[in-house]
PDB file of C-alpha atoms and ligand atoms in Angstrom:
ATOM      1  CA  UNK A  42       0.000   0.000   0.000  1.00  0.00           C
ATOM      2  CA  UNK A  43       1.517   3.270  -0.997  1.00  0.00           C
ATOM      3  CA  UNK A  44       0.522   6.522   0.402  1.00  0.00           C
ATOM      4  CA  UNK A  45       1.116   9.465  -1.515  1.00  0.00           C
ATOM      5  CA  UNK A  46       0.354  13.539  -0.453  1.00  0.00           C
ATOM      6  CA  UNK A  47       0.450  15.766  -3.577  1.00  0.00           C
ATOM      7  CA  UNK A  48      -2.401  16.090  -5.813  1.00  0.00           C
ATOM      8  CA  UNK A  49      -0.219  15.347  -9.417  1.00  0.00           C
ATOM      9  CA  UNK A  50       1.327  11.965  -7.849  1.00  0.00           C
ATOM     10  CA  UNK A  51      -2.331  10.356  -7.270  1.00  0.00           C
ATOM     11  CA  UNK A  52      -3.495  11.797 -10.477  1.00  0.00           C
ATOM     12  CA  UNK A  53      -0.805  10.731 -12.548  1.00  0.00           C
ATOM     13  CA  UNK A  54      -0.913   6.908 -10.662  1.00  0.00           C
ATOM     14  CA  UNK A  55      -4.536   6.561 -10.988  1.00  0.00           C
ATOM     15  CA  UNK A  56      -4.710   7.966 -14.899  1.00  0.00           C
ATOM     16  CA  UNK A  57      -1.889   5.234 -15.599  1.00  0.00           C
ATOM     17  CA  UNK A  58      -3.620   2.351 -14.103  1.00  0.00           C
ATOM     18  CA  UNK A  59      -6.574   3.555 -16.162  1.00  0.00           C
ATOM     19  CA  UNK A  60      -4.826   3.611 -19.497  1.00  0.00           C
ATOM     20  CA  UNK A  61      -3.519   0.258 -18.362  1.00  0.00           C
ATOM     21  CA  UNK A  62      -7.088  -1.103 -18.521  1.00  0.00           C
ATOM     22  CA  UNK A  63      -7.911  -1.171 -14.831  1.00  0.00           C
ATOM     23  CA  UNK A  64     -11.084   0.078 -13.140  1.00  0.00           C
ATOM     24  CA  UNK A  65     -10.248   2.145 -10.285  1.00  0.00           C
ATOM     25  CA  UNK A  66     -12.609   2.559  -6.977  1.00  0.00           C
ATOM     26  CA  UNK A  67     -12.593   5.072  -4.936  1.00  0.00           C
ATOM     27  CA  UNK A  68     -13.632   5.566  -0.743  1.00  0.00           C
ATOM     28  CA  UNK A  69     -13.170   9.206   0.488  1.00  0.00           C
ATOM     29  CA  UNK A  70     -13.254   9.002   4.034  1.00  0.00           C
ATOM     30  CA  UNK A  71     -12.140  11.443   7.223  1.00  0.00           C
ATOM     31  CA  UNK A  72     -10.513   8.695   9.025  1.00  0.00           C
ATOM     32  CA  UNK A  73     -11.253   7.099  12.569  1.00  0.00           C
ATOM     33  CA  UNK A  74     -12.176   3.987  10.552  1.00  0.00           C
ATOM     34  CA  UNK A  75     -15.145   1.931  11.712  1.00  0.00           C
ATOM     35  CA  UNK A  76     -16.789  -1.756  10.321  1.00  0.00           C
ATOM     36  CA  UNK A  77     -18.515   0.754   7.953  1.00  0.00           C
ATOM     37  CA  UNK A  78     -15.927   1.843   6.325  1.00  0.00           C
ATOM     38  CA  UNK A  79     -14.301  -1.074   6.221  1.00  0.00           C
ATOM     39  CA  UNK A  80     -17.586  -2.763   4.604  1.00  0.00           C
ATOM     40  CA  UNK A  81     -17.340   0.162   2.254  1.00  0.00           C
ATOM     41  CA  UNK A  82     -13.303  -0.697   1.192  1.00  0.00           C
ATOM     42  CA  UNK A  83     -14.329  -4.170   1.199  1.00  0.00           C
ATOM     43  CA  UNK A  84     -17.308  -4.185  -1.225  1.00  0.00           C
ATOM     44  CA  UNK A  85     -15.114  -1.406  -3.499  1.00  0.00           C
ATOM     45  CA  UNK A  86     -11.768  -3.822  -3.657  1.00  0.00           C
ATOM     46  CA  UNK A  87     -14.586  -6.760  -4.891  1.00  0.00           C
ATOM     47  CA  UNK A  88     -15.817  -4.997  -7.386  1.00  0.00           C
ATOM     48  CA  UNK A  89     -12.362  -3.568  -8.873  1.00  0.00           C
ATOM     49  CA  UNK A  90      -8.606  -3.772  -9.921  1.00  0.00           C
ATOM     50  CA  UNK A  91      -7.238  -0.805  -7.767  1.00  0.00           C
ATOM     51  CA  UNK A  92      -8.855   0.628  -4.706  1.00  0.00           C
ATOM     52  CA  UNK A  93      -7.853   4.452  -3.504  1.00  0.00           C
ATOM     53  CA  UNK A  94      -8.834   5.914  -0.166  1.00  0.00           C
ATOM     54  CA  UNK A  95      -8.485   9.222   0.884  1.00  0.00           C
ATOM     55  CA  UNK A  96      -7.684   9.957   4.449  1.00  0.00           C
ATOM     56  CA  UNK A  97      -8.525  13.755   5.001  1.00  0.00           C
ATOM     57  CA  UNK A  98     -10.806  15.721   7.758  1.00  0.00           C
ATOM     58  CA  UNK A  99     -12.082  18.647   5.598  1.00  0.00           C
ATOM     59  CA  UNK A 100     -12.251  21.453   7.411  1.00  0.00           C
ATOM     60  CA  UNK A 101     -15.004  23.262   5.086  1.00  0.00           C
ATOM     61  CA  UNK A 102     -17.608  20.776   6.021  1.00  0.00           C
ATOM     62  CA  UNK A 103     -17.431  21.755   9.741  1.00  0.00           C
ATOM     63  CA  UNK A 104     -19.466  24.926  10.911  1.00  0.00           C
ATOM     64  CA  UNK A 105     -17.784  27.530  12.608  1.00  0.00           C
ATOM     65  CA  UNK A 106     -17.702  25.749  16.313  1.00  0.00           C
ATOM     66  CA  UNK A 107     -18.306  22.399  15.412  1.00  0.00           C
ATOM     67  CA  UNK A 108     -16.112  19.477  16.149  1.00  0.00           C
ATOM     68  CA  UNK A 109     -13.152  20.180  13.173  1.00  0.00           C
ATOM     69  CA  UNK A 110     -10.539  20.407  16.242  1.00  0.00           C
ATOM     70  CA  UNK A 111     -11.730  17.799  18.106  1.00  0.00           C
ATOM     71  CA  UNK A 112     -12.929  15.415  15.589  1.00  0.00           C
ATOM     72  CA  UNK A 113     -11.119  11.742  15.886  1.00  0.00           C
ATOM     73  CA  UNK A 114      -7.833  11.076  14.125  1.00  0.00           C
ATOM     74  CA  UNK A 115      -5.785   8.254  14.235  1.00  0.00           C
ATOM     75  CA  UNK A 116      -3.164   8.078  10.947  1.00  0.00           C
ATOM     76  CA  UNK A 117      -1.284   4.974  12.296  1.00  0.00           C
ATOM     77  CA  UNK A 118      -4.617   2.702  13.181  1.00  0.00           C
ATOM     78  CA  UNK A 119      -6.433   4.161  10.044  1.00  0.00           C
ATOM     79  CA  UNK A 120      -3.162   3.196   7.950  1.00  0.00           C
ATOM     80  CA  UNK A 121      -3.101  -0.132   9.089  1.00  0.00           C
ATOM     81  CA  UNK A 122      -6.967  -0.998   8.569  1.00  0.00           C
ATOM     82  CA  UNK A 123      -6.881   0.403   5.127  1.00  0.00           C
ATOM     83  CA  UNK A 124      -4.024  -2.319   4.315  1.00  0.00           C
ATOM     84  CA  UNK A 125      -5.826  -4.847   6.274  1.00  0.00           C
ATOM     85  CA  UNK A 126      -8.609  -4.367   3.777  1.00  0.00           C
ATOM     86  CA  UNK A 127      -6.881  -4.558   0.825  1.00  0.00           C
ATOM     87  CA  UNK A 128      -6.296  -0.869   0.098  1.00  0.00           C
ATOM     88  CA  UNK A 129      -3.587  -0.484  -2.508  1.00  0.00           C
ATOM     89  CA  UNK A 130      -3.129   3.725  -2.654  1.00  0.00           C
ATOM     90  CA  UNK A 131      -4.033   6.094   0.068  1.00  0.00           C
ATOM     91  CA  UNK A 132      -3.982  10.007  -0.882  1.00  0.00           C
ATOM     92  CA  UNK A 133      -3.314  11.826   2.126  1.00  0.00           C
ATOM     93  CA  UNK A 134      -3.053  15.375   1.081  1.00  0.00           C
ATOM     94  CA  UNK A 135      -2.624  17.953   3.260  1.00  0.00           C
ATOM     95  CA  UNK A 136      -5.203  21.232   4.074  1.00  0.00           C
ATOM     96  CA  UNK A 137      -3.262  23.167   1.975  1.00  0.00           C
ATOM     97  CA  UNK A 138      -2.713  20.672  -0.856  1.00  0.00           C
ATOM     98  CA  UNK A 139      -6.424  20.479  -1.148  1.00  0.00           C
ATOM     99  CA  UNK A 140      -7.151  24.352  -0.799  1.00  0.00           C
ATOM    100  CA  UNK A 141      -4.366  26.683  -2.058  1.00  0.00           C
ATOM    101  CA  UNK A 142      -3.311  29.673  -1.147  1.00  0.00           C
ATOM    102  CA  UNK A 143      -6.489  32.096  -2.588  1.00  0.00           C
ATOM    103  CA  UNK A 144      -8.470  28.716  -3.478  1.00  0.00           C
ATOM    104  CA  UNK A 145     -12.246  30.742  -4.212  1.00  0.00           C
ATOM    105  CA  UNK A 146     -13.991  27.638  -6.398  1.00  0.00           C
ATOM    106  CA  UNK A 147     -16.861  26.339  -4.080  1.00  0.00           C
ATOM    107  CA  UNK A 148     -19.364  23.375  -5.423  1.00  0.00           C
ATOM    108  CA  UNK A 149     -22.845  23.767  -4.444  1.00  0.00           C
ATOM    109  CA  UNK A 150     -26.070  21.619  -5.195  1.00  0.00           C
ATOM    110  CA  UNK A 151     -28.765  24.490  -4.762  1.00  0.00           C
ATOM    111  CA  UNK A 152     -31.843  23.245  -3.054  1.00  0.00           C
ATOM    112  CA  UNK A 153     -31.075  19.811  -1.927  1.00  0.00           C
ATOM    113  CA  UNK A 154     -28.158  21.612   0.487  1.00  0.00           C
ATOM    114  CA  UNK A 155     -30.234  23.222   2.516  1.00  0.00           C
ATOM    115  CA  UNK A 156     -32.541  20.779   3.267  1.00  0.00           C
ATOM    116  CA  UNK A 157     -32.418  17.927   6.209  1.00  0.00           C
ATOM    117  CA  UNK A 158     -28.957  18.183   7.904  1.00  0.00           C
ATOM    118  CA  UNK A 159     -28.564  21.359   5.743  1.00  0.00           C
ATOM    119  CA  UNK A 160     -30.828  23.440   7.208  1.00  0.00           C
ATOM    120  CA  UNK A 161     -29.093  23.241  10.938  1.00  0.00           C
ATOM    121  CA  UNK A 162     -25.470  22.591   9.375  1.00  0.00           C
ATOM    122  CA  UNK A 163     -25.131  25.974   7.576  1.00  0.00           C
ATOM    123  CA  UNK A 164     -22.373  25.160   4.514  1.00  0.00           C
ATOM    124  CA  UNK A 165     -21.688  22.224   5.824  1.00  0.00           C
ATOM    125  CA  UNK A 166     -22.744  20.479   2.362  1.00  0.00           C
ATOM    126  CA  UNK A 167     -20.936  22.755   0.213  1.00  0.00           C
ATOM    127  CA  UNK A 168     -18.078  21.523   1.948  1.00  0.00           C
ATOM    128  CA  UNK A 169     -18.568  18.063   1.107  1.00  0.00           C
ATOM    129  CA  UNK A 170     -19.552  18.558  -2.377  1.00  0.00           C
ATOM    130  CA  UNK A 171     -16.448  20.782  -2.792  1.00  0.00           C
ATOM    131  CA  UNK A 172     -13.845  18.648  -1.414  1.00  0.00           C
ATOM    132  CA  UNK A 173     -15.392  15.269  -2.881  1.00  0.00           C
ATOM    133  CA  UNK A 174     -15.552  17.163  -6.070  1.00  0.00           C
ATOM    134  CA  UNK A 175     -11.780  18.145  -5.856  1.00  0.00           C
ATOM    135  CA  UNK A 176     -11.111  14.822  -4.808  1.00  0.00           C
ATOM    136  CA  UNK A 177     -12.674  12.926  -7.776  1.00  0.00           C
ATOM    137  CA  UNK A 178     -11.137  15.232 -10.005  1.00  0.00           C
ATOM    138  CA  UNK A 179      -7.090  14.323  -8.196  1.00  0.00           C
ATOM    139  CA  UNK A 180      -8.525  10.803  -8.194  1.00  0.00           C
ATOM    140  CA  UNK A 181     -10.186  10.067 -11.193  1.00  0.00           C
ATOM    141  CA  UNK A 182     -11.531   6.563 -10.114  1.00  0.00           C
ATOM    142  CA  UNK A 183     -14.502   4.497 -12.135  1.00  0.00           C
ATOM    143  CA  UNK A 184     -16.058   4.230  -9.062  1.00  0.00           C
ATOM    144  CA  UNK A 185     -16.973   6.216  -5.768  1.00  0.00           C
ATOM    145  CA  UNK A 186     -18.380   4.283  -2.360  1.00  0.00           C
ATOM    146  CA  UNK A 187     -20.554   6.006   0.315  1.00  0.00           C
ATOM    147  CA  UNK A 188     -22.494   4.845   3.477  1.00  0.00           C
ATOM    148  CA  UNK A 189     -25.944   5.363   2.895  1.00  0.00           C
ATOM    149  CA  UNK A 190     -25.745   5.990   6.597  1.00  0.00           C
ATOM    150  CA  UNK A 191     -25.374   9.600   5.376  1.00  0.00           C
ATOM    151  CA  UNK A 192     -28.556   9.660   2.734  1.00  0.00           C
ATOM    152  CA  UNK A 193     -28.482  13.006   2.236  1.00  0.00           C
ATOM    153  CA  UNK A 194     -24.752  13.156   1.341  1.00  0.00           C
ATOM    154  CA  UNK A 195     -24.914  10.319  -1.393  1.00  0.00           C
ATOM    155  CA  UNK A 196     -28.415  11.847  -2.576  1.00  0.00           C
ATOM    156  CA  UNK A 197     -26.200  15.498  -3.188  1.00  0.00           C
ATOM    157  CA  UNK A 198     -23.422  13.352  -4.712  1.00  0.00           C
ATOM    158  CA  UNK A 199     -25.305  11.739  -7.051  1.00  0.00           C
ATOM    159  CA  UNK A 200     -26.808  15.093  -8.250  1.00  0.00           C
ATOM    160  CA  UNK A 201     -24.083  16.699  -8.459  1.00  0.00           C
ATOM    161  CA  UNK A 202     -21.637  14.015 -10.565  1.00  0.00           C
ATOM    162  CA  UNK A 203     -25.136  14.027 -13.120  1.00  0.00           C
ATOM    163  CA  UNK A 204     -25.457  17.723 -12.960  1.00  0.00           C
ATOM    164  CA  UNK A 205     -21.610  18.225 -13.787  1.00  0.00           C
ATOM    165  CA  UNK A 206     -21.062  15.416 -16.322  1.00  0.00           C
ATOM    166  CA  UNK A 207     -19.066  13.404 -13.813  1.00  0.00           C
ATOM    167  CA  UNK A 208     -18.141  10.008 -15.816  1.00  0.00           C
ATOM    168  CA  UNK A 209     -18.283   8.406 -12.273  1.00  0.00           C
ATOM    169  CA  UNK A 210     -20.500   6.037 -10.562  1.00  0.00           C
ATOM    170  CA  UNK A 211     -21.386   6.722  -7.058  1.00  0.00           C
ATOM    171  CA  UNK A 212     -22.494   3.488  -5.265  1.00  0.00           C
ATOM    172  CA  UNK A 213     -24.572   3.719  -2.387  1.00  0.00           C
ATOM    173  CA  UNK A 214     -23.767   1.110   0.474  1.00  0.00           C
ATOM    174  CA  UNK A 215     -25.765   0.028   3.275  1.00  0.00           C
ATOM    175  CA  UNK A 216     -25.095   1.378   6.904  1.00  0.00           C
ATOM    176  CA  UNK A 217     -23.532  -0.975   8.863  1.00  0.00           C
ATOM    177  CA  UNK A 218     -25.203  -1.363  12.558  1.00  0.00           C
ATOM    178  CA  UNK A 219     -24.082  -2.133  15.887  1.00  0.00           C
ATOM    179  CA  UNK A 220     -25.891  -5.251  17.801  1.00  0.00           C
ATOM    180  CA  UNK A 221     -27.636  -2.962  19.677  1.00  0.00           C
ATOM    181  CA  UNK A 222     -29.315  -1.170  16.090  1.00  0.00           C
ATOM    182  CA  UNK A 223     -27.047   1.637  16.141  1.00  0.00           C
ATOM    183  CA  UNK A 224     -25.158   2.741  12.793  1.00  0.00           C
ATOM    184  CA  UNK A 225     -21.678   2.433  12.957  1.00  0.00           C
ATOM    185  CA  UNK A 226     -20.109   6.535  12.927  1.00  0.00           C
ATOM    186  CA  UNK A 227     -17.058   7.683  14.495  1.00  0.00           C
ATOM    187  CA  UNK A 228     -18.818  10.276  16.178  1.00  0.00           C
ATOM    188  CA  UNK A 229     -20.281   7.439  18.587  1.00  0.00           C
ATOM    189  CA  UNK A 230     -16.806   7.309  19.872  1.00  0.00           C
ATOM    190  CA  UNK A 231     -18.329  10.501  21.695  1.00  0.00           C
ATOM    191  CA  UNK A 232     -20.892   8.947  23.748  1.00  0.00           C
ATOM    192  CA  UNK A 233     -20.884   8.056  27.303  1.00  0.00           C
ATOM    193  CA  UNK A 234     -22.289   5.028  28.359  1.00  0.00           C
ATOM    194  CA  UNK A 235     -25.506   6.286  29.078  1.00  0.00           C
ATOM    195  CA  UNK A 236     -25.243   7.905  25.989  1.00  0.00           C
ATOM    196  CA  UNK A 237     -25.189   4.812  24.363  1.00  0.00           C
ATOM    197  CA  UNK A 238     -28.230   3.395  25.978  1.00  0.00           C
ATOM    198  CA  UNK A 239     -30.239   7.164  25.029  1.00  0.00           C
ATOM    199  CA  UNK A 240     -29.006   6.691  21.601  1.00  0.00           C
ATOM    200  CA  UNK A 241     -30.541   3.617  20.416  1.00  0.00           C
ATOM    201  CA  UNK A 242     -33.907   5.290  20.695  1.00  0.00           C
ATOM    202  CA  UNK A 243     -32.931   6.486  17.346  1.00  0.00           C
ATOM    203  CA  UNK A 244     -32.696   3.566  15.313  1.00  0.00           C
ATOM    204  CA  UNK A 245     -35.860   2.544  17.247  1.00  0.00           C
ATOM    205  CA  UNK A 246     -37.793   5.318  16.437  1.00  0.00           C
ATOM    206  CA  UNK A 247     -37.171   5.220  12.488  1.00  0.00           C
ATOM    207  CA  UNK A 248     -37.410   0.777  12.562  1.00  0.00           C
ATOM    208  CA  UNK A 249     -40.969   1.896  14.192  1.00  0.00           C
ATOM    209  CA  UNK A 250     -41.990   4.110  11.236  1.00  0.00           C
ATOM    210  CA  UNK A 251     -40.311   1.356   9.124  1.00  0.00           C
ATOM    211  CA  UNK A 252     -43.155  -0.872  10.651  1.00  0.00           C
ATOM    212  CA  UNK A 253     -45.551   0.964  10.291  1.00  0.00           C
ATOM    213  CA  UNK A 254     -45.169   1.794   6.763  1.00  0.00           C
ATOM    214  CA  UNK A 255     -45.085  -1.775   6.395  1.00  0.00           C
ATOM    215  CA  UNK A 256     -48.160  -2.407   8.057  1.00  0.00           C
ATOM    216  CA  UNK A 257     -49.945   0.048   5.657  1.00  0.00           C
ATOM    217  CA  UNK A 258     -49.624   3.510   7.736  1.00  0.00           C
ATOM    218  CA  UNK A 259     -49.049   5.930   4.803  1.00  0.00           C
ATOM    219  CA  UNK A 260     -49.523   9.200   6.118  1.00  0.00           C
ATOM    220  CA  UNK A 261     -46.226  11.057   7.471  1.00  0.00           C
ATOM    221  CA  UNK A 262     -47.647  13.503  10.389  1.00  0.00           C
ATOM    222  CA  UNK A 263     -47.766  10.864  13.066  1.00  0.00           C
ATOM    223  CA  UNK A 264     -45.408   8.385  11.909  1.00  0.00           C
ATOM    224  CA  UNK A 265     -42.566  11.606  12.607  1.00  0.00           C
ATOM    225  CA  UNK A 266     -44.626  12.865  15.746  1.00  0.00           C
ATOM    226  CA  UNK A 267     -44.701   9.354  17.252  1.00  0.00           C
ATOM    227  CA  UNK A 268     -40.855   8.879  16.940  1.00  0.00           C
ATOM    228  CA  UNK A 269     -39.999  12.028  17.533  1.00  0.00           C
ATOM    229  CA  UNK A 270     -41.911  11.791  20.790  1.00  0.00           C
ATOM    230  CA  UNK A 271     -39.806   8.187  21.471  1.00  0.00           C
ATOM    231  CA  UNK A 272     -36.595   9.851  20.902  1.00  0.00           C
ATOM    232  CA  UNK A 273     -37.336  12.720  23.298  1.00  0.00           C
ATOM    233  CA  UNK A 274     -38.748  10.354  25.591  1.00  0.00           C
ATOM    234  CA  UNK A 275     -35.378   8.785  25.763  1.00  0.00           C
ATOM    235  CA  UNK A 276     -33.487  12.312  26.580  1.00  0.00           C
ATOM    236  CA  UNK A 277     -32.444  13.255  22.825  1.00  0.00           C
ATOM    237  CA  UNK A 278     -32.327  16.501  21.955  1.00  0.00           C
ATOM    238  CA  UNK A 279     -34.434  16.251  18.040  1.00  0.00           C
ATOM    239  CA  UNK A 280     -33.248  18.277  15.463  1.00  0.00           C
ATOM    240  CA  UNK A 281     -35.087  16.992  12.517  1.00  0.00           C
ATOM    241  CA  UNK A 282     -37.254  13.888  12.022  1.00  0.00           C
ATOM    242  CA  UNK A 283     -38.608  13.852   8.420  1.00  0.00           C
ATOM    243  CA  UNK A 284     -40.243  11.464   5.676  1.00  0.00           C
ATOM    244  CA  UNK A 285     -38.831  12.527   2.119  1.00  0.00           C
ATOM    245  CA  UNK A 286     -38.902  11.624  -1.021  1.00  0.00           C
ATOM    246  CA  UNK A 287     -35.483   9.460  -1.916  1.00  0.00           C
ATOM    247  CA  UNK A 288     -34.575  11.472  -4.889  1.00  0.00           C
ATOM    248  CA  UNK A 289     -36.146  15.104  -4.137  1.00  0.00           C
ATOM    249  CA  UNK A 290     -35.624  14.994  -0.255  1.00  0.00           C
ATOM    250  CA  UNK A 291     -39.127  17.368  -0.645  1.00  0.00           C
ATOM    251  CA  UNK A 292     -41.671  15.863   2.601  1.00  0.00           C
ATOM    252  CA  UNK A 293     -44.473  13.380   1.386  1.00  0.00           C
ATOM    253  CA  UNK A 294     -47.855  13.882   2.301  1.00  0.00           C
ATOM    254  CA  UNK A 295     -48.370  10.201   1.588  1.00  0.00           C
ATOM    255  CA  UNK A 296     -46.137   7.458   1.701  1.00  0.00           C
ATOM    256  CA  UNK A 297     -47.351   5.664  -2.032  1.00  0.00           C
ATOM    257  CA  UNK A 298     -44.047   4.845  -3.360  1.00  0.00           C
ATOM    258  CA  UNK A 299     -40.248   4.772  -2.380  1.00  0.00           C
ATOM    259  CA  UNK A 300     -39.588   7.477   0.320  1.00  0.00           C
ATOM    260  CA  UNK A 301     -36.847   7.332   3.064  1.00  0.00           C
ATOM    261  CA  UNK A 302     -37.326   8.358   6.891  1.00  0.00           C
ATOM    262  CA  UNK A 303     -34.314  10.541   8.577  1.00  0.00           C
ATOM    263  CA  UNK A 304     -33.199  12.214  11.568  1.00  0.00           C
ATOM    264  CA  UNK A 305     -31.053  14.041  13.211  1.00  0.00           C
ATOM    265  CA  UNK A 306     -30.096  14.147  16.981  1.00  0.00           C
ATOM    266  CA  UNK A 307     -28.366  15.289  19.696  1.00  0.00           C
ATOM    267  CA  UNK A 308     -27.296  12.872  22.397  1.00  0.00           C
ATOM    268  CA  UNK A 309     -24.857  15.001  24.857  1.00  0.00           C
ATOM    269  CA  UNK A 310     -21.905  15.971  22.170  1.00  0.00           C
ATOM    270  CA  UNK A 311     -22.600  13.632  20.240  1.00  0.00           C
ATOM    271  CA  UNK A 312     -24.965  14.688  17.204  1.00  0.00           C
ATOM    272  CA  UNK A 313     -26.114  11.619  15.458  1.00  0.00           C
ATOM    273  CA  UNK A 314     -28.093  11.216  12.255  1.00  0.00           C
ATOM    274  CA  UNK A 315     -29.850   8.020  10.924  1.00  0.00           C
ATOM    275  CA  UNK A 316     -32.263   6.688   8.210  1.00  0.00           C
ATOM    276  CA  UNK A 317     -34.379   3.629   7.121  1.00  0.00           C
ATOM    277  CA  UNK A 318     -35.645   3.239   3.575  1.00  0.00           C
ATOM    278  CA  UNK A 319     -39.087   2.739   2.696  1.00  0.00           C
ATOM    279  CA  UNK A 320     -41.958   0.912   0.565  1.00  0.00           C
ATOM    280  CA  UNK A 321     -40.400   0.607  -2.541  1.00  0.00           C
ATOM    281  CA  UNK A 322     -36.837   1.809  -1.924  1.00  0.00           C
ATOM    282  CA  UNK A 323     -36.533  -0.609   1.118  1.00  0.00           C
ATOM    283  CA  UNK A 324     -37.227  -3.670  -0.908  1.00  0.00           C
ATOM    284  CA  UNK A 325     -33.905  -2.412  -3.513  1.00  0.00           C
ATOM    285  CA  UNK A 326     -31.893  -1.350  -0.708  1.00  0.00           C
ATOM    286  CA  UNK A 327     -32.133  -4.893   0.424  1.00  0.00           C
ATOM    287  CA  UNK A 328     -31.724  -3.584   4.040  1.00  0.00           C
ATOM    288  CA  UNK A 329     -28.882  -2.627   6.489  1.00  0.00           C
ATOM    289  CA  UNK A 330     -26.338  -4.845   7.683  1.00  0.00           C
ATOM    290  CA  UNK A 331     -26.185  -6.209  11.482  1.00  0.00           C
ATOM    291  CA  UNK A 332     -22.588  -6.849  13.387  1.00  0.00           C
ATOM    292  CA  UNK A 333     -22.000  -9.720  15.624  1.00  0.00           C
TER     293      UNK A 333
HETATM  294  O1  PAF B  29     -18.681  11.043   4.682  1.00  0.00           O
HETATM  295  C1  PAF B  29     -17.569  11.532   4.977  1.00  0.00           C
HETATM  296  O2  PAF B  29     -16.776  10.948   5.722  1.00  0.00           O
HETATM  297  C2  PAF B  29     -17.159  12.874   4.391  1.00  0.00           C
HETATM  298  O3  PAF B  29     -18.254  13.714   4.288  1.00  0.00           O
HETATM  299  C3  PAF B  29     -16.441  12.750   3.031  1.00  0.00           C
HETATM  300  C4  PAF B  29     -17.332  12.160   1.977  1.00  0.00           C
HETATM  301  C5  PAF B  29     -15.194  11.887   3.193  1.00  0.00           C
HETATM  302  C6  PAF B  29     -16.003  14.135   2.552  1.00  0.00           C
HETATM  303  O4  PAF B  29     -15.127  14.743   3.437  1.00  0.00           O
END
């Protein structure tokens, strides 16, 4: 496994593998690596020659005093997991390698931004879409892997490779859950014990919409109220729980075809968001995966 810190080096490697015939994948992550990310580099060295991941904790996706400073890092564990799964090139760039000196070129998908997550996280998805973006563009890979855990995120993705003539695919995965239903996210590494036990009222909130839906509830008002009520019930702090279409992220008034049910919490310091696909879009996810 080589890792490699300027821009030109991992553009240069990666366009030579690709004129060599190989299909390169790609997993951008910030590090701290958890079971999902590793499901993520393990799916993405299956389905490829070459796998890249990036290692890099963009500051532009973190509000002014969120967690940037504090957020986990760990080079030398994350290192050694990415060549335990079969990671042949991480790109490691620095802050400034990734935004120069008078850097001004943000990426923005209008609309779907601001929605969700967006609406409490001011610029926090311009950030993403700017650095994954840059990155795609360093890395030129076939392929691009992302938790579903973070819907919203792959939904902007996805819009934004289409909307800029991106020749890349981005591949969904499903989020990868604890025993106890919670999804796998470094940020858990934040919670206290009785944290932990709060926390899994949110997976158990959206499973109970997810039940619902199943047992023919199709109207959104008290599906949300109902777990929103379980979640504060349990000492969460709600920021958002919503019931969306997949594609538009607009609310449903009725749940008749695919749709997708999020939220958004706070659990001490920890904020913590989550999802469960529905109706039609559950059945193609083919549902989350459960850890031993
Ligand atoms: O999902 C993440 O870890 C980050 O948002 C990403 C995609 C690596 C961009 O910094």
């Amino acid at each position: 496994m080589r890792v490699l810190e300027a821009s030109r080096e991992m553009t240069k490697v990666s366009l030579d593998l690709r004129a060599k015939g190989k299909t390169v994948a790609f997993v951008p992550t910030m590090g701290a690596l958890h079971r999902g990310h590793i499901s993520l580099l393990e799916r993405a060295k299956g389905e490829n020659n070459v796998l890249v991941m990036s290692l890099f904790v963009n500051p532009t996706q973190f509000a002014p005093g969120e967690d940037y400073e504090a957020y986990p890092r760990d080079r030398e564990g994350d290192l050694r997991k990415a060549q335990e799964a079969g990671v042949d090139l991480v790109f490691a760039p620095t802050v400034e390698e990734m935004y120069p000196p008078g850097d001004k070129t943000p990426v923005r998908v209008e609309g779907l931004s601001e929605k969700l997550c967006g609406a409490f996280r001011r610029g926090h998805f311009q950030g993403v879409t700017t650095v994954v973006a840059t990155l795609f563009e360093i890395v030129q890979p076939h392929r691009a892997y992302f938790g579903k855990k973070d819907y919203q995120q792959w939904v902007i993705l996805r819009r934004m490779t289409a909307d800029l003539g991106m020749e890349i695919e981005v591949i969904g995965c499903p989020t990868v859950r604890d025993p106890d239903g919670l999804a796998t996210s470094s940020r858990n590494a934040y919670l206290s014990e009785v944290g932990r036990a709060q926390a899994r009222a949110l997976p158990q909130a959206l499973r109970g919409i997810q039940e619902a839906v199943r047992g023919g509830d199709s109207t959104p008002a008290p599906l949300v109220a109902e777990a929103r009520r379980l979640m504060e019930e349990a000492g969460l702090q709600v920021e958002y729980v919503a019931l969306v279409h997949p594609e538009t992220l607009e609310d449903l008034e009725k749940v008749e075809g695919p749709a997708v049910a999020l939220a958004a919490v706070w659990c001490g310091r920890a904020r913590l968001i989550d999802n469960v696909e529905l109706g039609e879009g559950e059945k193609e996810s083919g549902g989350d995966v459960f850890e031993k």
